[in-house]
CSV table of C-alpha atoms in Angstrom, one decimal:
chain,number,residue,atom,x,y,z
F,1,LYS,CA,24.3,49.1,-87.3
F,2,PRO,CA,20.9,50.4,-88.3
F,3,GLN,CA,20.4,47.6,-90.8
F,4,ASP,CA,21.0,45.0,-88.2
F,5,GLU,CA,18.6,46.7,-85.7
F,6,ARG,CA,15.9,47.0,-88.4
F,7,HIS,CA,16.4,43.4,-89.5
F,8,ASP,CA,16.5,41.9,-86.0
F,9,GLY,CA,13.6,44.0,-84.8
F,10,ALA,CA,11.4,43.0,-87.7
F,11,ARG,CA,12.2,39.3,-87.4
F,12,LYS,CA,11.6,39.4,-83.7
F,13,TYR,CA,7.9,40.0,-84.5
F,14,ILE,CA,7.5,38.3,-87.8
F,15,ASP,CA,9.0,35.0,-86.5
F,16,GLN,CA,6.2,34.9,-83.8
F,17,ILE,CA,3.5,34.6,-86.5
F,18,PRO,CA,2.8,31.0,-87.4
F,19,ASN,CA,2.9,29.7,-91.0
F,20,VAL,CA,4.7,32.7,-92.3
F,21,LYS,CA,7.2,32.2,-95.1
F,22,VAL,CA,9.8,34.9,-95.2
F,23,ILE,CA,11.7,35.7,-98.4
F,24,GLU,CA,14.7,37.9,-97.7
F,25,ASP,CA,16.5,39.7,-100.5
F,26,VAL,CA,19.0,42.6,-100.7
F,27,ALA,CA,18.4,45.8,-102.6
F,28,ASN,CA,21.3,47.8,-101.0
F,29,TRP,CA,18.9,50.6,-99.8
F,30,ILE,CA,18.3,51.6,-103.4
F,31,GLN,CA,14.8,52.2,-104.8
F,32,ASN,CA,15.5,51.0,-108.4
F,33,GLU,CA,17.3,47.9,-107.2
F,34,ALA,CA,14.4,47.1,-104.9
F,35,LYS,CA,12.0,47.4,-107.9
F,36,LYS,CA,14.2,44.9,-109.9
F,37,ARG,CA,14.4,42.5,-107.0
F,38,MET,CA,10.7,42.7,-106.4
F,39,GLU,CA,10.0,42.0,-110.1
F,40,THR,CA,11.8,38.7,-109.7
F,41,ILE,CA,10.1,37.9,-106.4
F,42,LEU,CA,6.7,38.5,-107.9
F,43,GLN,CA,7.4,36.1,-110.7
F,44,ALA,CA,8.4,33.3,-108.3
F,45,ASN,CA,5.7,33.9,-105.7
F,46,PRO,CA,2.0,33.9,-106.6
F,47,LYS,CA,1.0,35.0,-103.1
F,48,ILE,CA,2.6,37.8,-101.1
F,49,ASP,CA,0.8,39.4,-98.2
F,50,VAL,CA,3.3,41.9,-96.8
F,51,VAL,CA,6.5,43.6,-98.1
F,52,TYR,CA,8.7,45.0,-95.4
F,53,ALA,CA,11.8,47.1,-96.4
F,54,HIS,CA,14.5,48.5,-94.2
F,55,ASN,CA,13.9,52.0,-95.8
F,56,ASP,CA,11.1,53.8,-97.5
F,57,PRO,CA,12.7,54.0,-101.0
F,58,MET,CA,13.0,50.2,-101.1
F,59,ALA,CA,9.4,49.8,-100.0
F,60,VAL,CA,8.3,52.2,-102.7
F,61,GLY,CA,10.4,50.4,-105.3
F,62,ALA,CA,8.8,47.1,-104.4
F,63,TYR,CA,5.4,48.9,-104.6
F,64,TRP,CA,6.1,50.1,-108.1
F,65,ALA,CA,7.1,46.6,-109.3
F,66,ALA,CA,3.9,45.2,-107.8
F,67,ALA,CA,1.8,48.0,-109.4
F,68,ASP,CA,3.5,47.4,-112.8
F,69,ALA,CA,2.5,43.7,-112.5
F,70,GLY,CA,-1.1,44.6,-111.5
F,71,ARG,CA,-0.6,43.1,-108.0
F,72,ALA,CA,-0.1,46.0,-105.7
F,73,ASP,CA,-3.6,45.6,-104.2
F,74,GLU,CA,-2.8,42.0,-103.1
F,75,MET,CA,-0.3,43.1,-100.5
F,76,ILE,CA,0.7,45.9,-98.1
F,77,PHE,CA,4.0,47.7,-98.1
F,78,VAL,CA,5.9,48.8,-95.0
F,79,GLY,CA,8.9,51.0,-94.9
F,80,VAL,CA,11.2,52.6,-92.3
F,81,ASP,CA,12.5,56.2,-92.1
F,82,GLY,CA,9.3,58.3,-91.8
F,83,LEU,CA,10.8,61.0,-94.0
F,84,GLY,CA,8.8,64.1,-94.9
F,85,GLY,CA,8.8,65.9,-98.2
F,86,PRO,CA,7.3,65.1,-101.6
F,87,ASP,CA,9.3,61.9,-102.1
F,88,GLY,CA,9.4,60.7,-98.5
F,89,GLY,CA,7.7,57.7,-96.9
F,90,ILE,CA,5.1,59.8,-95.1
F,91,LYS,CA,3.9,61.2,-98.4
F,92,ARG,CA,3.7,57.6,-99.8
F,93,VAL,CA,1.5,56.6,-96.8
F,94,LEU,CA,-0.8,59.6,-97.5
F,95,GLU,CA,-1.0,58.4,-101.2
F,96,GLY,CA,-1.9,54.9,-100.1
F,97,LYS,CA,1.3,53.3,-101.6
F,98,LEU,CA,2.7,52.4,-98.2
F,99,ALA,CA,0.5,51.0,-95.4
F,100,CYS,CA,2.9,52.5,-92.9
F,101,THR,CA,6.4,53.7,-92.3
F,102,PHE,CA,8.3,53.9,-89.0
F,103,TYR,CA,10.0,57.0,-87.8
F,104,TYR,CA,13.5,56.0,-86.9
F,105,PRO,CA,15.1,58.7,-84.7
F,106,THR,CA,18.7,59.4,-85.6
F,107,CYS,CA,19.6,61.2,-82.3
F,108,ALA,CA,21.5,64.0,-84.1
F,109,ALA,CA,19.5,66.8,-82.4
F,110,GLU,CA,19.7,65.2,-79.0
F,111,GLY,CA,23.4,64.4,-79.5
F,112,LEU,CA,24.1,68.1,-80.2
F,113,ASP,CA,22.1,69.2,-77.2
F,114,TYR,CA,24.0,66.8,-74.9
F,115,ALA,CA,27.4,67.9,-76.4
F,116,VAL,CA,26.6,71.5,-75.6
F,117,LYS,CA,25.5,70.6,-72.1
F,118,LEU,CA,28.7,68.6,-71.6
F,119,ALA,CA,30.8,71.5,-72.9
F,120,ARG,CA,29.1,73.7,-70.3
F,121,GLY,CA,29.9,71.2,-67.6
F,122,GLU,CA,26.3,70.2,-67.1
F,123,ASP,CA,25.2,66.6,-66.3
F,124,VAL,CA,23.7,64.5,-69.0
F,125,PRO,CA,22.0,61.1,-68.7
F,126,PRO,CA,24.3,58.1,-69.3
F,127,GLU,CA,21.9,56.6,-71.7
F,128,VAL,CA,19.1,58.0,-73.9
F,129,ILE,CA,16.6,55.8,-75.7
F,130,LEU,CA,14.7,57.4,-78.5
F,131,GLU,CA,11.5,55.7,-79.4
F,132,PRO,CA,10.4,55.0,-83.0
F,133,ALA,CA,6.9,55.8,-84.1
F,134,ARG,CA,4.5,54.1,-86.4
F,135,ILE,CA,3.1,56.4,-89.1
F,136,ASP,CA,0.0,55.2,-90.8
F,137,SER,CA,-3.2,56.6,-92.4
F,138,THR,CA,-4.4,57.8,-88.9
F,139,ASN,CA,-1.5,60.1,-88.2
F,140,ALA,CA,0.4,60.6,-91.5
F,141,GLN,CA,-0.8,64.1,-92.1
F,142,GLU,CA,0.2,65.2,-88.6
F,143,TRP,CA,3.6,63.7,-89.1
F,144,TYR,CA,4.0,65.1,-92.6
F,145,ASP,CA,3.2,68.6,-91.4
F,146,LYS,CA,5.6,68.2,-88.5
F,147,VAL,CA,8.6,67.0,-90.4
F,148,THR,CA,8.2,68.6,-93.8
F,149,VAL,CA,9.9,71.9,-94.3
F,150,ASP,CA,8.5,74.0,-97.2
């Protein structure tokens, strides 16, 4: 499942950092729910360095809660999806709300290409690994232009 991959992948790196206290909460992939959960977390935790969310909307919801509390500048916000468009995570990186987002390839286009090849009797690789990409202030405009359809 994508949520397990995102969770386990993030923890693989976070758990290597000494003296990090991790607070895990569930917002069910919903922006408003993430905002509500973050409001509670902010009240209970005077120091927060990084907020990581399994999707961009939850990261933005957490950002809004911190901004409303006057604390958004104390921490950085990281999302996953790397979606384009005016409400996507890449736009939020360009606006400075998210420090970064990660493009998470869905493999739909590749799956269709391989299905067509199989239907034609062509060989396809037995395994295809699509790499995610980090989108931050250094490449957000390039990614936004690439994935946003006007």
